[in-house]
Structures are given as C-alpha cells and as structure tokens.
Amino acid sequence: MKKLKLVIMIFLVSGLCSAAFSQTAPLDTEENKGDLQKNAATSEKDSTKTQIPPGYGDVKWGSDFETVKNGAKGKLSYVDENRIIISKEGEITYYYGFFFKDPEKVGEKEGEQRKAEYYYSSVEFPYSHLEMIKKKMIDKYGEPDRENVKNNRGAFLWESDTTIVIVWVDAYEGKPYVKKISYISKNVSDKIKQYFYEIFNQDKINVDKVLVP
C-alpha cells in the first residue's frame, strides 16, 4: 500500500512540474532596464536550482542498495533489501526508497541481472512551524516553483533538472506546520512510470511483439 501511494504521488508531482523556461537577453537600452532587472532576478533564481543536489545527502539518485545503506544518515533501524532503508537520528527519521524492475513482470528474459535504483528520500521530524522550515528551504533553494496551500494544508515544491523537493504542510492546532520533506529523482520516476505502463499493458505489448517482425 505504501508503495502504491508513493507511485500515485510521483504521478501527481509529475503533473505539477513544467518544462524549463528559456529567455533571450534584450538589448541594453533605457527602455529595457525593467526587463533586464527582471531577467537578472530570474537568472539569480535559476542559479539556485544548481544547489538542489542530484540525490539526498551524500548519496546520488540511481545508486545501488549497498551504496545508499553505507551513506544513510543516522543509525539504521529497518532494512528491506532493494526496497527501503529506514534510519533514525534522535527525533528525525530518514527513508530511502528504491525502484527494482522485475524482468519477469515485463516479459523480459529470466535471470537478467538488474539492480535496485535509489529514487526517493523522505525526512520526518516533530511538527515545526511552516515559516521556519520555508525560510530554511528558501535560503537553500530560492523561492518555490509551485505552492498549493489552502486552509493550512498542501505543499511547496522546488524543482531542478534532476530533483523534486516537496515540503508537505499540515494543519496542526489551526496553524500550518511541517513534519515531512520529500526528495524525488525525476529520472528514476520516469522509469517507474514507464515500468508500470509496461506492466498494465503487458498483454498488448506481447501481441505487438508477435505482430511486428
């Protein structure tokens, strides 16, 4: 059930993410000063995207299980090989999730060697004031690319070429609080979507293999 919820989350997040913006610098004229200032602000914001790491902590997306296990923060508390690693550090809990493509489920050769790929982390901690967490995230990554918070519930989202970062907002005692931040690989998420597409459409794919020489 947890895996299904995470897959659903990936599909929802993918819908929120848009293509990268491209801009052409205007001529340095008096009339274009406003545009230049606007573009400079945008460039400064875009530069923060490079600060979003291609992974979480010291571990990069796509790493194998043992690499992540050795690089996990805190003390290991639960390990399910090729699925998930959970570690703790005081009141903070770290989750490291993996994607493993089962060859048999998509009609590939039996015994084909595949490794599990690290593709998400979540950090859970005691309820903290939204403004405090948001300020820390803005200091690190700039202003969020997306936000959808209503009635003290929702999320703030940051996006780079490799990573999606989500701050989840909960209503607690009538005020917005945060207790969870998620980090998701965009590249591996695309592989997961393709994997489930292949599973759900396996009968059609098998027919196509027969019909198409």
PDB file of C-alpha atoms in Angstrom:
ATOM      1  CA  MET A   1       0.000   0.000   0.000  1.00  0.00           C
ATOM      2  CA  LYS A   2       2.829   2.437   0.857  1.00  0.00           C
ATOM      3  CA  LYS A   3       4.487   1.699  -2.484  1.00  0.00           C
ATOM      4  CA  LEU A   4       1.209   2.339  -4.329  1.00  0.00           C
ATOM      5  CA  LYS A   5       0.729   5.661  -2.528  1.00  0.00           C
ATOM      6  CA  LEU A   6       4.271   6.701  -3.473  1.00  0.00           C
ATOM      7  CA  VAL A   7       3.703   5.797  -7.127  1.00  0.00           C
ATOM      8  CA  ILE A   8       0.494   7.850  -7.098  1.00  0.00           C
ATOM      9  CA  MET A   9       2.427  10.737  -5.544  1.00  0.00           C
ATOM     10  CA  ILE A  10       5.018  10.531  -8.320  1.00  0.00           C
ATOM     11  CA  PHE A  11       2.306  10.780 -10.979  1.00  0.00           C
ATOM     12  CA  LEU A  12       0.749  13.777  -9.211  1.00  0.00           C
ATOM     13  CA  VAL A  13       4.082  15.517  -8.796  1.00  0.00           C
ATOM     14  CA  SER A  14       4.926  14.916 -12.444  1.00  0.00           C
ATOM     15  CA  GLY A  15       1.746  16.738 -13.394  1.00  0.00           C
ATOM     16  CA  LEU A  16       2.821  19.753 -11.366  1.00  0.00           C
ATOM     17  CA  CYS A  17       6.238  20.010 -12.986  1.00  0.00           C
ATOM     18  CA  SER A  18       6.602  22.093 -16.134  1.00  0.00           C
ATOM     19  CA  ALA A  19       9.273  22.316 -18.807  1.00  0.00           C
ATOM     20  CA  ALA A  20      12.270  24.559 -18.226  1.00  0.00           C
ATOM     21  CA  PHE A  21      11.951  28.215 -19.199  1.00  0.00           C
ATOM     22  CA  SER A  22      14.229  29.787 -21.793  1.00  0.00           C
ATOM     23  CA  GLN A  23      14.877  33.508 -22.177  1.00  0.00           C
ATOM     24  CA  THR A  24      16.716  35.723 -24.633  1.00  0.00           C
ATOM     25  CA  ALA A  25      18.551  38.727 -23.191  1.00  0.00           C
ATOM     26  CA  PRO A  26      17.233  42.069 -24.527  1.00  0.00           C
ATOM     27  CA  LEU A  27      19.384  44.915 -25.772  1.00  0.00           C
ATOM     28  CA  ASP A  28      20.860  47.116 -23.033  1.00  0.00           C
ATOM     29  CA  THR A  29      18.663  50.148 -23.678  1.00  0.00           C
ATOM     30  CA  GLU A  30      16.889  52.545 -21.358  1.00  0.00           C
ATOM     31  CA  GLU A  31      13.545  51.067 -22.367  1.00  0.00           C
ATOM     32  CA  ASN A  32      14.663  47.579 -21.447  1.00  0.00           C
ATOM     33  CA  LYS A  33      16.067  48.291 -17.976  1.00  0.00           C
ATOM     34  CA  GLY A  34      12.986  46.842 -16.365  1.00  0.00           C
ATOM     35  CA  ASP A  35      13.277  43.665 -18.413  1.00  0.00           C
ATOM     36  CA  LEU A  36      16.987  43.392 -17.635  1.00  0.00           C
ATOM     37  CA  GLN A  37      16.312  43.661 -13.930  1.00  0.00           C
ATOM     38  CA  LYS A  38      13.562  41.076 -14.221  1.00  0.00           C
ATOM     39  CA  ASN A  39      15.815  38.716 -16.184  1.00  0.00           C
ATOM     40  CA  ALA A  40      18.631  39.208 -13.662  1.00  0.00           C
ATOM     41  CA  ALA A  41      16.269  38.233 -10.852  1.00  0.00           C
ATOM     42  CA  THR A  42      15.156  35.199 -12.841  1.00  0.00           C
ATOM     43  CA  SER A  43      18.761  34.186 -13.534  1.00  0.00           C
ATOM     44  CA  GLU A  44      19.568  34.503  -9.848  1.00  0.00           C
ATOM     45  CA  LYS A  45      16.601  32.284  -9.029  1.00  0.00           C
ATOM     46  CA  ASP A  46      17.602  29.757 -11.711  1.00  0.00           C
ATOM     47  CA  SER A  47      21.123  29.609 -10.290  1.00  0.00           C
ATOM     48  CA  THR A  48      19.698  28.255  -7.041  1.00  0.00           C
ATOM     49  CA  LYS A  49      18.443  25.238  -8.970  1.00  0.00           C
ATOM     50  CA  THR A  50      22.015  24.016  -9.255  1.00  0.00           C
ATOM     51  CA  GLN A  51      22.110  23.934  -5.458  1.00  0.00           C
ATOM     52  CA  ILE A  52      19.455  21.224  -5.340  1.00  0.00           C
ATOM     53  CA  PRO A  53      21.559  18.050  -5.165  1.00  0.00           C
ATOM     54  CA  PRO A  54      21.015  15.101  -7.534  1.00  0.00           C
ATOM     55  CA  GLY A  55      20.108  12.927  -4.567  1.00  0.00           C
ATOM     56  CA  TYR A  56      19.838  13.342  -0.826  1.00  0.00           C
ATOM     57  CA  GLY A  57      22.762  13.956   1.486  1.00  0.00           C
ATOM     58  CA  ASP A  58      25.889  12.341   0.098  1.00  0.00           C
ATOM     59  CA  VAL A  59      24.039   9.723  -1.959  1.00  0.00           C
ATOM     60  CA  LYS A  60      23.088  10.281  -5.602  1.00  0.00           C
ATOM     61  CA  TRP A  61      19.965   9.102  -7.375  1.00  0.00           C
ATOM     62  CA  GLY A  62      20.337   5.733  -9.082  1.00  0.00           C
ATOM     63  CA  SER A  63      22.854   4.461  -6.527  1.00  0.00           C
ATOM     64  CA  ASP A  64      22.669   0.777  -5.633  1.00  0.00           C
ATOM     65  CA  PHE A  65      21.354  -0.568  -2.345  1.00  0.00           C
ATOM     66  CA  GLU A  66      24.698  -1.061  -0.607  1.00  0.00           C
ATOM     67  CA  THR A  67      25.950   2.403  -1.542  1.00  0.00           C
ATOM     68  CA  VAL A  68      22.852   4.025  -0.044  1.00  0.00           C
ATOM     69  CA  LYS A  69      22.986   1.776   3.008  1.00  0.00           C
ATOM     70  CA  ASN A  70      26.554   2.886   3.702  1.00  0.00           C
ATOM     71  CA  GLY A  71      25.702   6.540   3.109  1.00  0.00           C
ATOM     72  CA  ALA A  72      22.421   6.721   5.038  1.00  0.00           C
ATOM     73  CA  LYS A  73      22.197   9.337   7.755  1.00  0.00           C
ATOM     74  CA  GLY A  74      21.754   8.375  11.381  1.00  0.00           C
ATOM     75  CA  LYS A  75      21.540   4.803  12.675  1.00  0.00           C
ATOM     76  CA  LEU A  76      19.893   2.077  10.601  1.00  0.00           C
ATOM     77  CA  SER A  77      16.596   0.918  12.125  1.00  0.00           C
ATOM     78  CA  TYR A  78      14.998  -1.112   9.297  1.00  0.00           C
ATOM     79  CA  VAL A  79      16.305  -2.603   6.055  1.00  0.00           C
ATOM     80  CA  ASP A  80      14.319  -4.372   3.338  1.00  0.00           C
ATOM     81  CA  GLU A  81      16.820  -5.198   0.602  1.00  0.00           C
ATOM     82  CA  ASN A  82      16.200  -3.483  -2.719  1.00  0.00           C
ATOM     83  CA  ARG A  83      13.062  -1.831  -1.301  1.00  0.00           C
ATOM     84  CA  ILE A  84      13.646   0.577   1.563  1.00  0.00           C
ATOM     85  CA  ILE A  85      16.115   1.690   4.206  1.00  0.00           C
ATOM     86  CA  ILE A  86      14.958   3.495   7.348  1.00  0.00           C
ATOM     87  CA  SER A  87      17.368   5.209   9.708  1.00  0.00           C
ATOM     88  CA  LYS A  88      16.987   7.431  12.750  1.00  0.00           C
ATOM     89  CA  GLU A  89      18.868  10.290  14.306  1.00  0.00           C
ATOM     90  CA  GLY A  90      17.241  11.483  17.517  1.00  0.00           C
ATOM     91  CA  GLU A  91      13.684  12.521  16.648  1.00  0.00           C
ATOM     92  CA  ILE A  92      14.407  12.553  12.911  1.00  0.00           C
ATOM     93  CA  THR A  93      13.560   9.571  10.680  1.00  0.00           C
ATOM     94  CA  TYR A  94      15.069   9.117   7.219  1.00  0.00           C
ATOM     95  CA  TYR A  95      13.537   6.974   4.464  1.00  0.00           C
ATOM     96  CA  TYR A  96      15.479   5.815   1.399  1.00  0.00           C
ATOM     97  CA  GLY A  97      13.335   4.164  -1.282  1.00  0.00           C
ATOM     98  CA  PHE A  98      14.341   2.012  -4.249  1.00  0.00           C
ATOM     99  CA  PHE A  99      12.959   1.029  -7.615  1.00  0.00           C
ATOM    100  CA  PHE A 100      13.564  -2.523  -8.816  1.00  0.00           C
ATOM    101  CA  LYS A 101      12.374  -3.574 -12.241  1.00  0.00           C
ATOM    102  CA  ASP A 102      11.357  -7.224 -12.150  1.00  0.00           C
ATOM    103  CA  PRO A 103      12.193  -8.640 -15.633  1.00  0.00           C
ATOM    104  CA  GLU A 104       9.533 -11.353 -15.369  1.00  0.00           C
ATOM    105  CA  LYS A 105       6.731  -8.836 -14.865  1.00  0.00           C
ATOM    106  CA  VAL A 106       7.515  -7.087 -18.129  1.00  0.00           C
ATOM    107  CA  GLY A 107       8.189 -10.209 -20.156  1.00  0.00           C
ATOM    108  CA  GLU A 108      11.968  -9.982 -20.253  1.00  0.00           C
ATOM    109  CA  LYS A 109      14.416 -12.864 -20.056  1.00  0.00           C
ATOM    110  CA  GLU A 110      14.563 -14.756 -16.794  1.00  0.00           C
ATOM    111  CA  GLY A 111      17.711 -14.299 -14.803  1.00  0.00           C
ATOM    112  CA  GLU A 112      18.526 -10.949 -16.359  1.00  0.00           C
ATOM    113  CA  GLN A 113      20.570  -9.017 -13.839  1.00  0.00           C
ATOM    114  CA  ARG A 114      19.098  -5.766 -12.628  1.00  0.00           C
ATOM    115  CA  LYS A 115      19.964  -3.576  -9.691  1.00  0.00           C
ATOM    116  CA  ALA A 116      17.637  -1.615  -7.471  1.00  0.00           C
ATOM    117  CA  GLU A 117      17.928   2.151  -8.041  1.00  0.00           C
ATOM    118  CA  TYR A 118      17.690   4.746  -5.292  1.00  0.00           C
ATOM    119  CA  TYR A 119      14.987   7.242  -6.235  1.00  0.00           C
ATOM    120  CA  TYR A 120      13.468   8.981  -3.219  1.00  0.00           C
ATOM    121  CA  SER A 121      14.051  10.059   0.347  1.00  0.00           C
ATOM    122  CA  SER A 122      11.714  11.449   2.956  1.00  0.00           C
ATOM    123  CA  VAL A 123      12.681  13.148   6.185  1.00  0.00           C
ATOM    124  CA  GLU A 124      10.191  13.133   9.055  1.00  0.00           C
ATOM    125  CA  PHE A 125      10.571  15.161  12.233  1.00  0.00           C
ATOM    126  CA  PRO A 126       8.413  16.643  15.030  1.00  0.00           C
ATOM    127  CA  TYR A 127       5.937  19.298  13.913  1.00  0.00           C
ATOM    128  CA  SER A 128       7.760  22.541  13.089  1.00  0.00           C
ATOM    129  CA  HIS A 129       6.380  25.952  12.179  1.00  0.00           C
ATOM    130  CA  LEU A 130       5.913  26.326   8.413  1.00  0.00           C
ATOM    131  CA  GLU A 131       7.551  29.748   8.248  1.00  0.00           C
ATOM    132  CA  MET A 132      10.725  28.477   9.904  1.00  0.00           C
ATOM    133  CA  ILE A 133      11.021  25.495   7.537  1.00  0.00           C
ATOM    134  CA  LYS A 134      10.068  27.552   4.488  1.00  0.00           C
ATOM    135  CA  LYS A 135      12.715  30.170   5.288  1.00  0.00           C
ATOM    136  CA  LYS A 136      15.398  27.494   5.581  1.00  0.00           C
ATOM    137  CA  MET A 137      14.369  25.985   2.255  1.00  0.00           C
ATOM    138  CA  ILE A 138      14.295  29.373   0.503  1.00  0.00           C
ATOM    139  CA  ASP A 139      17.751  30.154   1.882  1.00  0.00           C
ATOM    140  CA  LYS A 140      18.986  26.898   0.316  1.00  0.00           C
ATOM    141  CA  TYR A 141      16.989  26.664  -2.917  1.00  0.00           C
ATOM    142  CA  GLY A 142      15.389  30.055  -3.573  1.00  0.00           C
ATOM    143  CA  GLU A 143      11.675  30.719  -3.893  1.00  0.00           C
ATOM    144  CA  PRO A 144       9.498  27.627  -4.510  1.00  0.00           C
ATOM    145  CA  ASP A 145       8.452  26.819  -8.077  1.00  0.00           C
ATOM    146  CA  ARG A 146       4.985  25.709  -7.030  1.00  0.00           C
ATOM    147  CA  GLU A 147       2.812  26.094  -3.986  1.00  0.00           C
ATOM    148  CA  ASN A 148      -0.654  24.882  -3.232  1.00  0.00           C
ATOM    149  CA  VAL A 149      -1.581  25.579   0.379  1.00  0.00           C
ATOM    150  CA  LYS A 150      -5.194  26.109   1.382  1.00  0.00           C
ATOM    151  CA  ASN A 151      -6.650  26.032   4.870  1.00  0.00           C
ATOM    152  CA  ASN A 152      -3.146  25.377   6.202  1.00  0.00           C
ATOM    153  CA  ARG A 153      -2.770  22.184   4.144  1.00  0.00           C
ATOM    154  CA  GLY A 154      -0.887  21.469   0.935  1.00  0.00           C
ATOM    155  CA  ALA A 155       2.694  21.624  -0.306  1.00  0.00           C
ATOM    156  CA  PHE A 156       5.566  23.772  -1.544  1.00  0.00           C
ATOM    157  CA  LEU A 157       7.623  22.374  -4.436  1.00  0.00           C
ATOM    158  CA  TRP A 158      11.118  23.058  -5.722  1.00  0.00           C
ATOM    159  CA  GLU A 159      12.384  21.564  -8.973  1.00  0.00           C
ATOM    160  CA  SER A 160      15.733  21.199 -10.728  1.00  0.00           C
ATOM    161  CA  ASP A 161      16.748  19.140 -13.753  1.00  0.00           C
ATOM    162  CA  THR A 162      17.300  16.102 -11.534  1.00  0.00           C
ATOM    163  CA  THR A 163      15.278  16.528  -8.365  1.00  0.00           C
ATOM    164  CA  ILE A 164      11.884  17.461  -6.971  1.00  0.00           C
ATOM    165  CA  VAL A 165      11.748  18.674  -3.372  1.00  0.00           C
ATOM    166  CA  ILE A 166       8.383  18.836  -1.602  1.00  0.00           C
ATOM    167  CA  VAL A 167       7.599  20.403   1.753  1.00  0.00           C
ATOM    168  CA  TRP A 168       4.312  18.952   2.980  1.00  0.00           C
ATOM    169  CA  VAL A 169       2.097  21.281   5.025  1.00  0.00           C
ATOM    170  CA  ASP A 170      -0.341  20.020   7.669  1.00  0.00           C
ATOM    171  CA  ALA A 171      -2.886  21.867   9.770  1.00  0.00           C
ATOM    172  CA  TYR A 172      -1.951  21.445  13.415  1.00  0.00           C
ATOM    173  CA  GLU A 173      -3.819  23.277  16.160  1.00  0.00           C
ATOM    174  CA  GLY A 174      -5.289  25.543  13.497  1.00  0.00           C
ATOM    175  CA  LYS A 175      -1.925  26.638  12.104  1.00  0.00           C
ATOM    176  CA  PRO A 176       0.335  25.453   9.227  1.00  0.00           C
ATOM    177  CA  TYR A 177       3.083  23.097  10.322  1.00  0.00           C
ATOM    178  CA  VAL A 178       5.578  20.814   8.612  1.00  0.00           C
ATOM    179  CA  LYS A 179       6.712  17.345   9.661  1.00  0.00           C
ATOM    180  CA  LYS A 180       7.820  15.840   6.341  1.00  0.00           C
ATOM    181  CA  ILE A 181      10.036  16.816   3.399  1.00  0.00           C
ATOM    182  CA  SER A 182      10.384  14.570   0.339  1.00  0.00           C
ATOM    183  CA  TYR A 183      13.160  14.398  -2.254  1.00  0.00           C
ATOM    184  CA  ILE A 184      12.387  12.584  -5.520  1.00  0.00           C
ATOM    185  CA  SER A 185      14.502  11.681  -8.555  1.00  0.00           C
ATOM    186  CA  LYS A 186      12.914  12.918 -11.777  1.00  0.00           C
ATOM    187  CA  ASN A 187      14.835  10.488 -13.962  1.00  0.00           C
ATOM    188  CA  VAL A 188      14.059   7.343 -11.960  1.00  0.00           C
ATOM    189  CA  SER A 189      10.449   8.481 -11.510  1.00  0.00           C
ATOM    190  CA  ASP A 190      10.097   8.488 -15.294  1.00  0.00           C
ATOM    191  CA  LYS A 191      11.434   4.918 -15.338  1.00  0.00           C
ATOM    192  CA  ILE A 192       8.845   3.902 -12.734  1.00  0.00           C
ATOM    193  CA  LYS A 193       6.003   5.371 -14.768  1.00  0.00           C
ATOM    194  CA  GLN A 194       7.233   3.501 -17.844  1.00  0.00           C
ATOM    195  CA  TYR A 195       7.594   0.297 -15.803  1.00  0.00           C
ATOM    196  CA  PHE A 196       4.002   0.416 -14.558  1.00  0.00           C
ATOM    197  CA  TYR A 197       2.818   1.283 -18.053  1.00  0.00           C
ATOM    198  CA  GLU A 198       4.547  -1.864 -19.340  1.00  0.00           C
ATOM    199  CA  ILE A 199       3.030  -3.996 -16.563  1.00  0.00           C
ATOM    200  CA  PHE A 200      -0.509  -2.707 -17.076  1.00  0.00           C
ATOM    201  CA  ASN A 201      -0.214  -3.060 -20.859  1.00  0.00           C
ATOM    202  CA  GLN A 202       1.732  -6.303 -20.974  1.00  0.00           C
ATOM    203  CA  ASP A 203      -0.896  -8.243 -22.938  1.00  0.00           C
ATOM    204  CA  LYS A 204      -0.947  -5.584 -25.664  1.00  0.00           C
ATOM    205  CA  ILE A 205       2.848  -5.407 -25.733  1.00  0.00           C
ATOM    206  CA  ASN A 206       3.108  -9.184 -26.123  1.00  0.00           C
ATOM    207  CA  VAL A 207       0.673  -9.088 -29.051  1.00  0.00           C
ATOM    208  CA  ASP A 208       2.672  -6.299 -30.698  1.00  0.00           C
ATOM    209  CA  LYS A 209       5.853  -8.371 -30.384  1.00  0.00           C
ATOM    210  CA  VAL A 210       4.168 -11.178 -32.300  1.00  0.00           C
ATOM    211  CA  LEU A 211       2.680  -8.928 -34.984  1.00  0.00           C
ATOM    212  CA  VAL A 212       5.693  -6.683 -35.527  1.00  0.00           C
ATOM    213  CA  PRO A 213       8.702  -8.553 -37.022  1.00  0.00           C
TER     214      PRO A 213
END
